[in-house]
């Protein structure tokens, strides 16, 4: 073969390889990572210390730290905020929801991953579950150990979150949280340990599925209304009505309820004892508030079980709402969304049985 023929054959092979590579690139799902901060982006001076700075690592550095992640999807990263999730605000949540809705409306975006601190992850997940208007996968992910720790959990969590967001089988299951191999639903999961890697549990409803090094298996489809079936639309929302959570305990001070009302609360969630209970003086204070038009939702400080209507408290007579399965922090989110327009307590009760 002449040199010219060899060169032209090599050129043809190179063109073929480049065409194949670009076809493979096009076939991979397109996932956008929206970073908000948290321990997954945290850094400490040594690998074994408990103290660290949350949100110190950028999204690009996080992606670069996970081998093989780019084989799962074409990934683009955007920094939405860089806070420990104790500083998560409704401003950031609204920015996130609006950005996700904008991105998922594009045919060339297949799924979203949100990196987030674990402290308030369940609140943002539940908020997005009600505010996102798409069936495409939206997955929140975090870590319990900073990126610099010995046995950091963030890289595999991020890998599995991308694998779920890129998975057509994750479609239509509402907003999901992927941590430590478990796929959980926004309605039911809660943080159960201040320090353990296996912190998120869904005590009443169980797992949506599992991801083992990115190989996903699904067990459940969350039954509650979410995303495309949700009636809540935050497109034009800039601010929410004030809703406070008051923690009940033995010999609880009823004036905390009066103080919330005096400070302009439109709604109050009681993290009640047992089945959403509070002492007689607090019941009276709550009833006074309800008569003034403040919506009182009885939830529970107990981590599992639901709060039933008219069980030990006469909700019909006092004008209260029972939170059903929502814990206080999620009940607050639903109540804030519910209070965006005038609704009766009967209508609000119905929302708590639906979302
Ligand atoms: N307070 C931090 C946060 O929520 C630590 C918890 C975590 O991310 O694991 O961002």
Short mmCIF file of C-alpha atoms in Angstrom, two decimals, residues 67-218:
data_model
loop_
_atom_site.label_atom_id
_atom_site.label_comp_id
_atom_site.label_asym_id
_atom_site.label_seq_id
_atom_site.Cartn_x
_atom_site.Cartn_y
_atom_site.Cartn_z
CA UNK A 67 -14.19 8.58 38.69
CA UNK A 68 -16.47 7.28 35.93
CA UNK A 69 -19.24 9.80 36.54
CA UNK A 70 -18.95 11.18 33.01
CA UNK A 71 -19.65 7.72 31.56
CA UNK A 72 -23.16 7.88 33.05
CA UNK A 73 -24.27 11.14 31.50
CA UNK A 74 -23.28 14.40 29.89
CA UNK A 75 -23.00 16.56 32.98
CA UNK A 76 -23.23 20.29 33.37
CA UNK A 77 -22.85 22.00 36.76
CA UNK A 78 -24.31 25.25 38.09
CA UNK A 79 -23.78 26.85 41.46
CA UNK A 80 -27.10 28.11 42.88
CA UNK A 81 -25.79 28.90 46.38
CA UNK A 82 -23.01 27.72 48.66
CA UNK A 83 -24.49 27.36 52.13
CA UNK A 84 -24.67 24.81 54.92
CA UNK A 85 -28.29 23.75 54.74
CA UNK A 86 -29.05 25.25 58.16
CA UNK A 87 -28.91 28.49 56.12
CA UNK A 88 -31.21 27.21 53.35
CA UNK A 89 -33.84 29.88 52.73
CA UNK A 90 -37.11 30.10 50.85
CA UNK A 91 -35.36 32.55 48.51
CA UNK A 92 -32.88 29.83 47.52
CA UNK A 93 -35.64 27.20 47.34
CA UNK A 94 -37.65 29.43 45.00
CA UNK A 95 -34.59 30.10 42.80
CA UNK A 96 -34.00 26.35 42.68
CA UNK A 97 -37.60 25.46 41.80
CA UNK A 98 -37.78 28.11 39.06
CA UNK A 99 -34.41 27.06 37.59
CA UNK A 100 -35.40 23.36 37.64
CA UNK A 101 -38.71 24.12 35.91
CA UNK A 102 -36.87 26.16 33.27
CA UNK A 103 -34.27 23.44 32.66
CA UNK A 104 -36.67 20.50 32.59
CA UNK A 105 -38.89 22.26 30.07
CA UNK A 106 -36.00 21.88 27.58
CA UNK A 107 -36.11 18.67 25.55
CA UNK A 108 -32.33 18.27 25.85
CA UNK A 109 -32.30 18.10 29.67
CA UNK A 110 -33.16 14.64 31.01
CA UNK A 111 -32.78 15.04 34.75
CA UNK A 112 -31.55 17.19 37.61
CA UNK A 113 -29.32 16.49 40.59
CA UNK A 114 -29.31 18.97 43.47
CA UNK A 115 -26.38 18.82 45.90
CA UNK A 116 -27.55 19.94 49.34
CA UNK A 117 -26.69 19.76 53.03
CA UNK A 118 -28.50 17.03 54.87
CA UNK A 119 -29.85 19.14 57.78
CA UNK A 120 -32.77 20.58 55.82
CA UNK A 121 -32.64 18.34 52.74
CA UNK A 122 -36.05 16.84 53.52
CA UNK A 123 -37.62 20.32 53.51
CA UNK A 124 -36.16 21.31 50.13
CA UNK A 125 -36.99 17.87 48.69
CA UNK A 126 -40.61 18.15 49.83
CA UNK A 127 -40.87 21.77 48.61
CA UNK A 128 -39.57 20.76 45.16
CA UNK A 129 -41.88 17.73 45.16
CA UNK A 130 -44.78 20.21 45.22
CA UNK A 131 -43.26 22.98 43.07
CA UNK A 132 -41.55 21.16 40.18
CA UNK A 133 -43.71 20.82 37.08
CA UNK A 134 -42.08 17.87 35.34
CA UNK A 135 -42.06 14.08 35.46
CA UNK A 136 -38.33 13.96 34.72
CA UNK A 137 -36.12 12.77 37.61
CA UNK A 138 -35.07 15.34 40.22
CA UNK A 139 -32.65 13.87 42.76
CA UNK A 140 -31.24 15.50 45.88
CA UNK A 141 -27.95 14.26 47.22
CA UNK A 142 -25.60 15.14 50.06
CA UNK A 143 -23.11 13.51 52.33
CA UNK A 144 -22.51 13.14 56.02
CA UNK A 145 -18.74 13.41 55.78
CA UNK A 146 -16.84 16.29 54.16
CA UNK A 147 -14.89 15.69 50.96
CA UNK A 148 -11.60 15.64 52.88
CA UNK A 149 -12.67 12.94 55.38
CA UNK A 150 -11.31 9.41 55.54
CA UNK A 151 -14.05 7.33 53.82
CA UNK A 152 -15.87 10.40 52.48
CA UNK A 153 -19.36 9.30 51.37
CA UNK A 154 -19.98 12.16 48.92
CA UNK A 155 -18.35 10.78 45.73
CA UNK A 156 -20.33 7.51 45.60
CA UNK A 157 -23.50 9.32 46.66
CA UNK A 158 -23.04 11.76 43.77
CA UNK A 159 -22.30 8.90 41.35
CA UNK A 160 -25.50 7.09 42.38
CA UNK A 161 -27.56 10.30 42.29
CA UNK A 162 -26.46 10.87 38.68
CA UNK A 163 -27.25 7.23 37.88
CA UNK A 164 -30.81 7.69 39.23
CA UNK A 165 -31.34 11.08 37.56
CA UNK A 166 -30.20 9.55 34.25
CA UNK A 167 -32.50 6.54 34.64
CA UNK A 168 -35.80 6.59 32.69
CA UNK A 169 -37.21 4.25 35.41
CA UNK A 170 -36.93 7.09 37.92
CA UNK A 171 -39.44 9.14 35.90
CA UNK A 172 -42.75 10.05 37.56
CA UNK A 173 -41.74 9.06 41.11
CA UNK A 174 -41.60 12.63 42.42
CA UNK A 175 -38.51 14.25 43.88
CA UNK A 176 -36.08 11.66 45.23
CA UNK A 177 -33.18 11.66 47.68
CA UNK A 178 -30.27 9.31 47.01
CA UNK A 179 -27.83 8.73 49.87
CA UNK A 180 -25.84 5.68 50.94
CA UNK A 181 -27.35 3.42 48.23
CA UNK A 182 -30.95 4.21 49.21
CA UNK A 183 -33.48 5.95 46.97
CA UNK A 184 -36.17 7.64 49.10
CA UNK A 185 -39.28 9.70 48.38
CA UNK A 186 -39.60 13.38 49.36
CA UNK A 187 -42.91 12.87 51.18
CA UNK A 188 -41.70 10.22 53.57
CA UNK A 189 -37.98 10.51 54.27
CA UNK A 190 -36.52 12.16 57.33
CA UNK A 191 -33.06 12.69 58.82
CA UNK A 192 -32.67 10.33 61.78
CA UNK A 193 -29.05 10.60 62.88
CA UNK A 194 -26.93 13.69 63.53
CA UNK A 195 -23.76 11.89 62.45
CA UNK A 196 -24.33 8.44 60.91
CA UNK A 197 -23.83 7.93 57.18
CA UNK A 198 -27.15 6.04 57.05
CA UNK A 199 -29.07 9.04 58.31
CA UNK A 200 -32.16 9.14 56.04
CA UNK A 201 -35.03 6.76 56.69
CA UNK A 202 -38.63 6.56 55.51
CA UNK A 203 -40.20 4.96 58.59
CA UNK A 204 -43.80 4.83 57.37
CA UNK A 205 -43.45 4.15 53.66
CA UNK A 206 -40.09 2.48 53.17
CA UNK A 207 -37.65 2.84 50.31
CA UNK A 208 -38.50 3.83 46.76
CA UNK A 209 -35.54 1.72 45.70
CA UNK A 210 -31.83 1.12 45.94
CA UNK A 211 -28.82 2.01 43.81
CA UNK A 212 -25.79 -0.27 43.96
CA UNK A 213 -22.85 1.50 42.31
CA UNK A 214 -25.35 3.05 39.93
CA UNK A 215 -27.39 -0.10 39.22
CA UNK A 216 -30.89 0.87 40.28
CA UNK A 217 -33.78 -1.23 41.54
CA UNK A 218 -37.21 0.23 42.39
#
